[in-house]
C-alpha cells in the first residue's frame, strides 16, 4: 500500500471519527478538565475548531464531491497542526514528519481542488 493511500485512509478515518467523538462528548461536563494554557495549546485548539467548522459542509448527495469537500478542510487542519509543531516543537524527528505532512497535504489539497474544478464544482 502506498504512503499516499495510507495517508488517505488515516485522513478518512479521522474525518469520520472526529464528528462522532464530538457528538459523544456533547453534553459532558468538562469543567474538571485542565489544559495547559500555553501558546501551542491555544494554537492547537484554534486549528481544531477551524477544521471542524470547515468540515461542516453542505452535502450534495454525491459521495465523490462530498468526500473531496470534506477532505480539503481536514487536510488543511493537518497542515495547520504540523505548522504548530514546526513553530513550537523541539523533537527533530517530529519536526521532519511535520514538514513532510505539510508538503504531502498541500499537494493532495491541490489535487482535490483540481478534481472539483474539473468536475464543475
PDB file of N, CA and C in Angstrom, residues 20-108:
ATOM      1  N   UNK A  20     -18.059  11.979  15.233  1.00  0.00           N
ATOM      2  CA  UNK A  20     -18.665  11.022  16.159  1.00  0.00           C
ATOM      3  C   UNK A  20     -18.186  11.281  17.579  1.00  0.00           C
ATOM      4  N   UNK A  21     -16.893  11.547  17.747  1.00  0.00           N
ATOM      5  CA  UNK A  21     -16.363  11.820  19.074  1.00  0.00           C
ATOM      6  C   UNK A  21     -16.949  13.104  19.626  1.00  0.00           C
ATOM      7  N   UNK A  22     -17.085  14.112  18.776  1.00  0.00           N
ATOM      8  CA  UNK A  22     -17.652  15.379  19.224  1.00  0.00           C
ATOM      9  C   UNK A  22     -19.091  15.177  19.675  1.00  0.00           C
ATOM     10  N   UNK A  23     -19.850  14.361  18.943  1.00  0.00           N
ATOM     11  CA  UNK A  23     -21.235  14.088  19.309  1.00  0.00           C
ATOM     12  C   UNK A  23     -21.304  13.349  20.641  1.00  0.00           C
ATOM     13  N   UNK A  24     -20.401  12.376  20.841  1.00  0.00           N
ATOM     14  CA  UNK A  24     -20.389  11.618  22.088  1.00  0.00           C
ATOM     15  C   UNK A  24     -20.055  12.502  23.277  1.00  0.00           C
ATOM     16  N   UNK A  25     -19.207  13.505  23.068  1.00  0.00           N
ATOM     17  CA  UNK A  25     -18.780  14.364  24.166  1.00  0.00           C
ATOM     18  C   UNK A  25     -19.764  15.490  24.432  1.00  0.00           C
ATOM     19  N   UNK A  26     -20.702  15.716  23.521  1.00  0.00           N
ATOM     20  CA  UNK A  26     -21.685  16.775  23.675  1.00  0.00           C
ATOM     21  C   UNK A  26     -22.466  16.529  24.967  1.00  0.00           C
ATOM     22  N   UNK A  27     -22.578  17.543  25.769  1.00  0.00           N
ATOM     23  CA  UNK A  27     -23.341  17.423  26.997  1.00  0.00           C
ATOM     24  C   UNK A  27     -22.531  16.914  28.179  1.00  0.00           C
ATOM     25  N   UNK A  28     -21.310  16.473  27.948  1.00  0.00           N
ATOM     26  CA  UNK A  28     -20.483  16.005  29.057  1.00  0.00           C
ATOM     27  C   UNK A  28     -19.931  17.205  29.811  1.00  0.00           C
ATOM     28  N   UNK A  29     -19.758  17.070  31.088  1.00  0.00           N
ATOM     29  CA  UNK A  29     -19.199  18.139  31.913  1.00  0.00           C
ATOM     30  C   UNK A  29     -17.682  18.113  31.790  1.00  0.00           C
ATOM     31  N   UNK A  30     -17.122  19.163  31.203  1.00  0.00           N
ATOM     32  CA  UNK A  30     -15.685  19.261  31.017  1.00  0.00           C
ATOM     33  C   UNK A  30     -15.050  20.241  31.995  1.00  0.00           C
ATOM     34  N   UNK A  31     -15.809  20.676  32.994  1.00  0.00           N
ATOM     35  CA  UNK A  31     -15.302  21.703  33.905  1.00  0.00           C
ATOM     36  C   UNK A  31     -14.100  21.231  34.713  1.00  0.00           C
ATOM     37  N   UNK A  32     -13.975  19.946  34.923  1.00  0.00           N
ATOM     38  CA  UNK A  32     -12.844  19.435  35.689  1.00  0.00           C
ATOM     39  C   UNK A  32     -11.597  19.223  34.850  1.00  0.00           C
ATOM     40  N   UNK A  33     -11.728  19.374  33.541  1.00  0.00           N
ATOM     41  CA  UNK A  33     -10.586  19.148  32.652  1.00  0.00           C
ATOM     42  C   UNK A  33      -9.698  20.381  32.648  1.00  0.00           C
ATOM     43  N   UNK A  34      -8.423  20.164  32.784  1.00  0.00           N
ATOM     44  CA  UNK A  34      -7.450  21.255  32.768  1.00  0.00           C
ATOM     45  C   UNK A  34      -6.528  21.054  31.573  1.00  0.00           C
ATOM     46  N   UNK A  35      -6.308  22.117  30.856  1.00  0.00           N
ATOM     47  CA  UNK A  35      -5.351  22.075  29.750  1.00  0.00           C
ATOM     48  C   UNK A  35      -4.294  23.121  30.024  1.00  0.00           C
ATOM     49  N   UNK A  36      -3.104  22.796  29.641  1.00  0.00           N
ATOM     50  CA  UNK A  36      -2.024  23.756  29.782  1.00  0.00           C
ATOM     51  C   UNK A  36      -2.364  24.953  28.915  1.00  0.00           C
ATOM     52  N   UNK A  37      -2.359  26.113  29.523  1.00  0.00           N
ATOM     53  CA  UNK A  37      -2.706  27.322  28.791  1.00  0.00           C
ATOM     54  C   UNK A  37      -1.428  27.964  28.267  1.00  0.00           C
ATOM     55  N   UNK A  38      -0.920  27.413  27.183  1.00  0.00           N
ATOM     56  CA  UNK A  38       0.289  27.961  26.577  1.00  0.00           C
ATOM     57  C   UNK A  38       0.019  28.226  25.098  1.00  0.00           C
ATOM     58  N   UNK A  39       0.914  28.912  24.404  1.00  0.00           N
ATOM     59  CA  UNK A  39       0.662  29.266  23.002  1.00  0.00           C
ATOM     60  C   UNK A  39       0.400  28.071  22.084  1.00  0.00           C
ATOM     61  N   UNK A  40       1.106  26.971  22.277  1.00  0.00           N
ATOM     62  CA  UNK A  40       0.880  25.835  21.385  1.00  0.00           C
ATOM     63  C   UNK A  40      -0.488  25.203  21.635  1.00  0.00           C
ATOM     64  N   UNK A  41      -0.895  25.098  22.893  1.00  0.00           N
ATOM     65  CA  UNK A  41      -2.208  24.539  23.198  1.00  0.00           C
ATOM     66  C   UNK A  41      -3.305  25.405  22.592  1.00  0.00           C
ATOM     67  N   UNK A  42      -3.188  26.706  22.740  1.00  0.00           N
ATOM     68  CA  UNK A  42      -4.173  27.611  22.154  1.00  0.00           C
ATOM     69  C   UNK A  42      -4.190  27.457  20.637  1.00  0.00           C
ATOM     70  N   UNK A  43      -3.028  27.366  20.032  1.00  0.00           N
ATOM     71  CA  UNK A  43      -2.948  27.208  18.580  1.00  0.00           C
ATOM     72  C   UNK A  43      -3.592  25.898  18.130  1.00  0.00           C
ATOM     73  N   UNK A  44      -3.334  24.802  18.854  1.00  0.00           N
ATOM     74  CA  UNK A  44      -3.948  23.516  18.508  1.00  0.00           C
ATOM     75  C   UNK A  44      -5.467  23.587  18.642  1.00  0.00           C
ATOM     76  N   UNK A  45      -5.952  24.184  19.710  1.00  0.00           N
ATOM     77  CA  UNK A  45      -7.401  24.303  19.912  1.00  0.00           C
ATOM     78  C   UNK A  45      -8.035  25.142  18.799  1.00  0.00           C
ATOM     79  N   UNK A  46      -7.387  26.248  18.444  1.00  0.00           N
ATOM     80  CA  UNK A  46      -7.908  27.102  17.380  1.00  0.00           C
ATOM     81  C   UNK A  46      -7.918  26.369  16.043  1.00  0.00           C
ATOM     82  N   UNK A  47      -6.840  25.654  15.735  1.00  0.00           N
ATOM     83  CA  UNK A  47      -6.756  24.902  14.479  1.00  0.00           C
ATOM     84  C   UNK A  47      -7.829  23.816  14.427  1.00  0.00           C
ATOM     85  N   UNK A  48      -8.036  23.134  15.542  1.00  0.00           N
ATOM     86  CA  UNK A  48      -9.047  22.081  15.620  1.00  0.00           C
ATOM     87  C   UNK A  48     -10.440  22.657  15.390  1.00  0.00           C
ATOM     88  N   UNK A  49     -10.735  23.782  16.031  1.00  0.00           N
ATOM     89  CA  UNK A  49     -12.046  24.413  15.876  1.00  0.00           C
ATOM     90  C   UNK A  49     -12.275  24.851  14.427  1.00  0.00           C
ATOM     91  N   UNK A  50     -11.260  25.455  13.806  1.00  0.00           N
ATOM     92  CA  UNK A  50     -11.380  25.875  12.401  1.00  0.00           C
ATOM     93  C   UNK A  50     -11.638  24.672  11.495  1.00  0.00           C
ATOM     94  N   UNK A  51     -10.881  23.595  11.726  1.00  0.00           N
ATOM     95  CA  UNK A  51     -11.026  22.414  10.886  1.00  0.00           C
ATOM     96  C   UNK A  51     -12.435  21.837  10.996  1.00  0.00           C
ATOM     97  N   UNK A  52     -12.910  21.659  12.213  1.00  0.00           N
ATOM     98  CA  UNK A  52     -14.227  21.050  12.394  1.00  0.00           C
ATOM     99  C   UNK A  52     -15.334  21.940  11.837  1.00  0.00           C
ATOM    100  N   UNK A  53     -15.203  23.247  12.001  1.00  0.00           N
ATOM    101  CA  UNK A  53     -16.200  24.160  11.436  1.00  0.00           C
ATOM    102  C   UNK A  53     -16.193  24.068   9.913  1.00  0.00           C
ATOM    103  N   UNK A  54     -14.997  24.047   9.317  1.00  0.00           N
ATOM    104  CA  UNK A  54     -14.877  23.982   7.857  1.00  0.00           C
ATOM    105  C   UNK A  54     -15.357  22.648   7.295  1.00  0.00           C
ATOM    106  N   UNK A  55     -15.302  21.596   8.096  1.00  0.00           N
ATOM    107  CA  UNK A  55     -15.743  20.287   7.631  1.00  0.00           C
ATOM    108  C   UNK A  55     -17.267  20.151   7.645  1.00  0.00           C
ATOM    109  N   UNK A  56     -17.954  21.106   8.206  1.00  0.00           N
ATOM    110  CA  UNK A  56     -19.414  21.067   8.244  1.00  0.00           C
ATOM    111  C   UNK A  56     -19.939  21.603   6.917  1.00  0.00           C
ATOM    112  N   UNK A  57     -19.838  20.783   5.889  1.00  0.00           N
ATOM    113  CA  UNK A  57     -20.181  21.179   4.527  1.00  0.00           C
ATOM    114  C   UNK A  57     -21.673  20.990   4.265  1.00  0.00           C
ATOM    115  N   UNK A  58     -22.141  21.636   3.206  1.00  0.00           N
ATOM    116  CA  UNK A  58     -23.478  21.379   2.683  1.00  0.00           C
ATOM    117  C   UNK A  58     -23.350  20.128   1.818  1.00  0.00           C
ATOM    118  N   UNK A  59     -23.935  19.024   2.239  1.00  0.00           N
ATOM    119  CA  UNK A  59     -23.793  17.777   1.494  1.00  0.00           C
ATOM    120  C   UNK A  59     -24.598  17.837   0.207  1.00  0.00           C
ATOM    121  N   UNK A  60     -23.996  17.316  -0.850  1.00  0.00           N
ATOM    122  CA  UNK A  60     -24.602  17.345  -2.177  1.00  0.00           C
ATOM    123  C   UNK A  60     -25.355  16.061  -2.509  1.00  0.00           C
ATOM    124  N   UNK A  61     -25.052  14.997  -1.792  1.00  0.00           N
ATOM    125  CA  UNK A  61     -25.596  13.696  -2.139  1.00  0.00           C
ATOM    126  C   UNK A  61     -24.693  12.913  -3.080  1.00  0.00           C
ATOM    127  N   UNK A  62     -23.685  13.579  -3.614  1.00  0.00           N
ATOM    128  CA  UNK A  62     -22.703  12.921  -4.479  1.00  0.00           C
ATOM    129  C   UNK A  62     -21.525  12.528  -3.581  1.00  0.00           C
ATOM    130  N   UNK A  63     -21.313  11.240  -3.366  1.00  0.00           N
ATOM    131  CA  UNK A  63     -20.263  10.826  -2.428  1.00  0.00           C
ATOM    132  C   UNK A  63     -18.865  11.281  -2.828  1.00  0.00           C
ATOM    133  N   UNK A  64     -18.605  11.377  -4.115  1.00  0.00           N
ATOM    134  CA  UNK A  64     -17.287  11.828  -4.555  1.00  0.00           C
ATOM    135  C   UNK A  64     -17.073  13.299  -4.203  1.00  0.00           C
ATOM    136  N   UNK A  65     -18.038  14.122  -4.514  1.00  0.00           N
ATOM    137  CA  UNK A  65     -17.959  15.549  -4.220  1.00  0.00           C
ATOM    138  C   UNK A  65     -17.903  15.782  -2.713  1.00  0.00           C
ATOM    139  N   UNK A  66     -18.776  15.097  -1.982  1.00  0.00           N
ATOM    140  CA  UNK A  66     -18.812  15.276  -0.528  1.00  0.00           C
ATOM    141  C   UNK A  66     -17.508  14.822   0.123  1.00  0.00           C
ATOM    142  N   UNK A  67     -16.941  13.742  -0.382  1.00  0.00           N
ATOM    143  CA  UNK A  67     -15.655  13.262   0.127  1.00  0.00           C
ATOM    144  C   UNK A  67     -14.581  14.330  -0.045  1.00  0.00           C
ATOM    145  N   UNK A  68     -14.471  14.862  -1.253  1.00  0.00           N
ATOM    146  CA  UNK A  68     -13.425  15.844  -1.541  1.00  0.00           C
ATOM    147  C   UNK A  68     -13.658  17.126  -0.753  1.00  0.00           C
ATOM    148  N   UNK A  69     -14.896  17.590  -0.721  1.00  0.00           N
ATOM    149  CA  UNK A  69     -15.187  18.830   0.020  1.00  0.00           C
ATOM    150  C   UNK A  69     -14.911  18.677   1.508  1.00  0.00           C
ATOM    151  N   UNK A  70     -15.101  17.500   2.040  1.00  0.00           N
ATOM    152  CA  UNK A  70     -14.812  17.260   3.462  1.00  0.00           C
ATOM    153  C   UNK A  70     -13.319  17.089   3.715  1.00  0.00           C
ATOM    154  N   UNK A  71     -12.639  16.461   2.771  1.00  0.00           N
ATOM    155  CA  UNK A  71     -11.225  16.176   2.968  1.00  0.00           C
ATOM    156  C   UNK A  71     -10.332  17.400   2.841  1.00  0.00           C
ATOM    157  N   UNK A  72     -10.730  18.375   2.036  1.00  0.00           N
ATOM    158  CA  UNK A  72      -9.893  19.570   1.890  1.00  0.00           C
ATOM    159  C   UNK A  72      -9.694  20.255   3.243  1.00  0.00           C
ATOM    160  N   UNK A  73     -10.754  20.579   3.994  1.00  0.00           N
ATOM    161  CA  UNK A  73     -10.506  21.207   5.299  1.00  0.00           C
ATOM    162  C   UNK A  73      -9.826  20.264   6.293  1.00  0.00           C
ATOM    163  N   UNK A  74     -10.065  18.977   6.146  1.00  0.00           N
ATOM    164  CA  UNK A  74      -9.398  18.016   7.020  1.00  0.00           C
ATOM    165  C   UNK A  74      -7.895  18.055   6.779  1.00  0.00           C
ATOM    166  N   UNK A  75      -7.499  18.057   5.515  1.00  0.00           N
ATOM    167  CA  UNK A  75      -6.080  18.146   5.180  1.00  0.00           C
ATOM    168  C   UNK A  75      -5.499  19.487   5.610  1.00  0.00           C
ATOM    169  N   UNK A  76      -6.280  20.567   5.456  1.00  0.00           N
ATOM    170  CA  UNK A  76      -5.805  21.875   5.898  1.00  0.00           C
ATOM    171  C   UNK A  76      -5.580  21.865   7.405  1.00  0.00           C
ATOM    172  N   UNK A  77      -6.441  21.163   8.134  1.00  0.00           N
ATOM    173  CA  UNK A  77      -6.246  21.024   9.579  1.00  0.00           C
ATOM    174  C   UNK A  77      -4.938  20.325   9.904  1.00  0.00           C
ATOM    175  N   UNK A  78      -4.609  19.301   9.121  1.00  0.00           N
ATOM    176  CA  UNK A  78      -3.327  18.609   9.319  1.00  0.00           C
ATOM    177  C   UNK A  78      -2.158  19.547   9.061  1.00  0.00           C
ATOM    178  N   UNK A  79      -2.282  20.369   8.030  1.00  0.00           N
ATOM    179  CA  UNK A  79      -1.232  21.345   7.726  1.00  0.00           C
ATOM    180  C   UNK A  79      -1.096  22.335   8.880  1.00  0.00           C
ATOM    181  N   UNK A  80      -2.226  22.846   9.347  1.00  0.00           N
ATOM    182  CA  UNK A  80      -2.206  23.820  10.441  1.00  0.00           C
ATOM    183  C   UNK A  80      -1.549  23.228  11.698  1.00  0.00           C
ATOM    184  N   UNK A  81      -1.888  21.961  12.010  1.00  0.00           N
ATOM    185  CA  UNK A  81      -1.291  21.327  13.191  1.00  0.00           C
ATOM    186  C   UNK A  81       0.198  21.077  12.990  1.00  0.00           C
ATOM    187  N   UNK A  82       0.582  20.687  11.784  1.00  0.00           N
ATOM    188  CA  UNK A  82       2.004  20.467  11.501  1.00  0.00           C
ATOM    189  C   UNK A  82       2.786  21.767  11.634  1.00  0.00           C
ATOM    190  N   UNK A  83       2.190  22.868  11.208  1.00  0.00           N
ATOM    191  CA  UNK A  83       2.859  24.164  11.335  1.00  0.00           C
ATOM    192  C   UNK A  83       2.995  24.586  12.790  1.00  0.00           C
ATOM    193  N   UNK A  84       2.056  24.180  13.624  1.00  0.00           N
ATOM    194  CA  UNK A  84       2.173  24.449  15.065  1.00  0.00           C
ATOM    195  C   UNK A  84       3.350  23.654  15.630  1.00  0.00           C
ATOM    196  N   UNK A  85       3.483  22.408  15.205  1.00  0.00           N
ATOM    197  CA  UNK A  85       4.632  21.600  15.626  1.00  0.00           C
ATOM    198  C   UNK A  85       5.929  22.282  15.196  1.00  0.00           C
ATOM    199  N   UNK A  86       5.961  22.779  13.967  1.00  0.00           N
ATOM    200  CA  UNK A  86       7.171  23.444  13.480  1.00  0.00           C
ATOM    201  C   UNK A  86       7.468  24.725  14.253  1.00  0.00           C
ATOM    202  N   UNK A  87       6.423  25.413  14.690  1.00  0.00           N
ATOM    203  CA  UNK A  87       6.612  26.658  15.433  1.00  0.00           C
ATOM    204  C   UNK A  87       7.011  26.421  16.888  1.00  0.00           C
ATOM    205  N   UNK A  88       6.536  25.311  17.473  1.00  0.00           N
ATOM    206  CA  UNK A  88       6.718  25.107  18.914  1.00  0.00           C
ATOM    207  C   UNK A  88       7.461  23.826  19.291  1.00  0.00           C
ATOM    208  N   UNK A  89       7.448  22.830  18.422  1.00  0.00           N
ATOM    209  CA  UNK A  89       8.027  21.533  18.762  1.00  0.00           C
ATOM    210  C   UNK A  89       9.543  21.541  18.726  1.00  0.00           C
ATOM    211  N   UNK A  90      10.123  20.631  19.463  1.00  0.00           N
ATOM    212  CA  UNK A  90      11.584  20.542  19.572  1.00  0.00           C
ATOM    213  C   UNK A  90      12.159  19.252  18.983  1.00  0.00           C
ATOM    214  N   UNK A  91      11.372  18.186  18.958  1.00  0.00           N
ATOM    215  CA  UNK A  91      11.875  16.881  18.533  1.00  0.00           C
ATOM    216  C   UNK A  91      12.174  16.890  17.028  1.00  0.00           C
ATOM    217  N   UNK A  92      13.430  16.632  16.645  1.00  0.00           N
ATOM    218  CA  UNK A  92      13.810  16.680  15.225  1.00  0.00           C
ATOM    219  C   UNK A  92      13.017  15.700  14.355  1.00  0.00           C
ATOM    220  N   UNK A  93      12.744  14.523  14.880  1.00  0.00           N
ATOM    221  CA  UNK A  93      12.006  13.524  14.105  1.00  0.00           C
ATOM    222  C   UNK A  93      10.571  13.998  13.846  1.00  0.00           C
ATOM    223  N   UNK A  94       9.929  14.575  14.851  1.00  0.00           N
ATOM    224  CA  UNK A  94       8.572  15.073  14.668  1.00  0.00           C
ATOM    225  C   UNK A  94       8.537  16.315  13.784  1.00  0.00           C
ATOM    226  N   UNK A  95       9.562  17.141  13.891  1.00  0.00           N
ATOM    227  CA  UNK A  95       9.622  18.322  13.030  1.00  0.00           C
ATOM    228  C   UNK A  95       9.748  17.900  11.557  1.00  0.00           C
ATOM    229  N   UNK A  96      10.536  16.867  11.292  1.00  0.00           N
ATOM    230  CA  UNK A  96      10.676  16.338   9.934  1.00  0.00           C
ATOM    231  C   UNK A  96       9.341  15.764   9.456  1.00  0.00           C
ATOM    232  N   UNK A  97       8.661  15.027  10.329  1.00  0.00           N
ATOM    233  CA  UNK A  97       7.349  14.485   9.997  1.00  0.00           C
ATOM    234  C   UNK A  97       6.382  15.630   9.682  1.00  0.00           C
ATOM    235  N   UNK A  98       6.404  16.682  10.471  1.00  0.00           N
ATOM    236  CA  UNK A  98       5.535  17.832  10.240  1.00  0.00           C
ATOM    237  C   UNK A  98       5.824  18.470   8.881  1.00  0.00           C
ATOM    238  N   UNK A  99       7.095  18.602   8.543  1.00  0.00           N
ATOM    239  CA  UNK A  99       7.458  19.141   7.219  1.00  0.00           C
ATOM    240  C   UNK A  99       6.912  18.264   6.108  1.00  0.00           C
ATOM    241  N   UNK A 100       7.030  16.944   6.273  1.00  0.00           N
ATOM    242  CA  UNK A 100       6.526  16.006   5.274  1.00  0.00           C
ATOM    243  C   UNK A 100       5.003  16.093   5.154  1.00  0.00           C
ATOM    244  N   UNK A 101       4.328  16.258   6.287  1.00  0.00           N
ATOM    245  CA  UNK A 101       2.869  16.377   6.288  1.00  0.00           C
ATOM    246  C   UNK A 101       2.442  17.618   5.523  1.00  0.00           C
ATOM    247  N   UNK A 102       3.099  18.749   5.796  1.00  0.00           N
ATOM    248  CA  UNK A 102       2.754  19.983   5.084  1.00  0.00           C
ATOM    249  C   UNK A 102       2.888  19.772   3.577  1.00  0.00           C
ATOM    250  N   UNK A 103       4.008  19.225   3.160  1.00  0.00           N
ATOM    251  CA  UNK A 103       4.259  19.022   1.729  1.00  0.00           C
ATOM    252  C   UNK A 103       3.213  18.079   1.111  1.00  0.00           C
ATOM    253  N   UNK A 104       2.971  16.955   1.758  1.00  0.00           N
ATOM    254  CA  UNK A 104       2.038  15.961   1.210  1.00  0.00           C
ATOM    255  C   UNK A 104       0.605  16.475   1.198  1.00  0.00           C
ATOM    256  N   UNK A 105       0.188  17.099   2.285  1.00  0.00           N
ATOM    257  CA  UNK A 105      -1.195  17.552   2.373  1.00  0.00           C
ATOM    258  C   UNK A 105      -1.467  18.716   1.425  1.00  0.00           C
ATOM    259  N   UNK A 106      -0.488  19.612   1.245  1.00  0.00           N
ATOM    260  CA  UNK A 106      -0.663  20.707   0.282  1.00  0.00           C
ATOM    261  C   UNK A 106      -0.835  20.149  -1.124  1.00  0.00           C
ATOM    262  N   UNK A 107      -0.053  19.146  -1.466  1.00  0.00           N
ATOM    263  CA  UNK A 107      -0.160  18.524  -2.792  1.00  0.00           C
ATOM    264  C   UNK A 107      -1.527  17.851  -2.963  1.00  0.00           C
ATOM    265  N   UNK A 108      -1.993  17.174  -1.933  1.00  0.00           N
ATOM    266  CA  UNK A 108      -3.278  16.492  -2.025  1.00  0.00           C
ATOM    267  C   UNK A 108      -4.435  17.487  -2.091  1.00  0.00           C
TER     268      UNK A 108
END
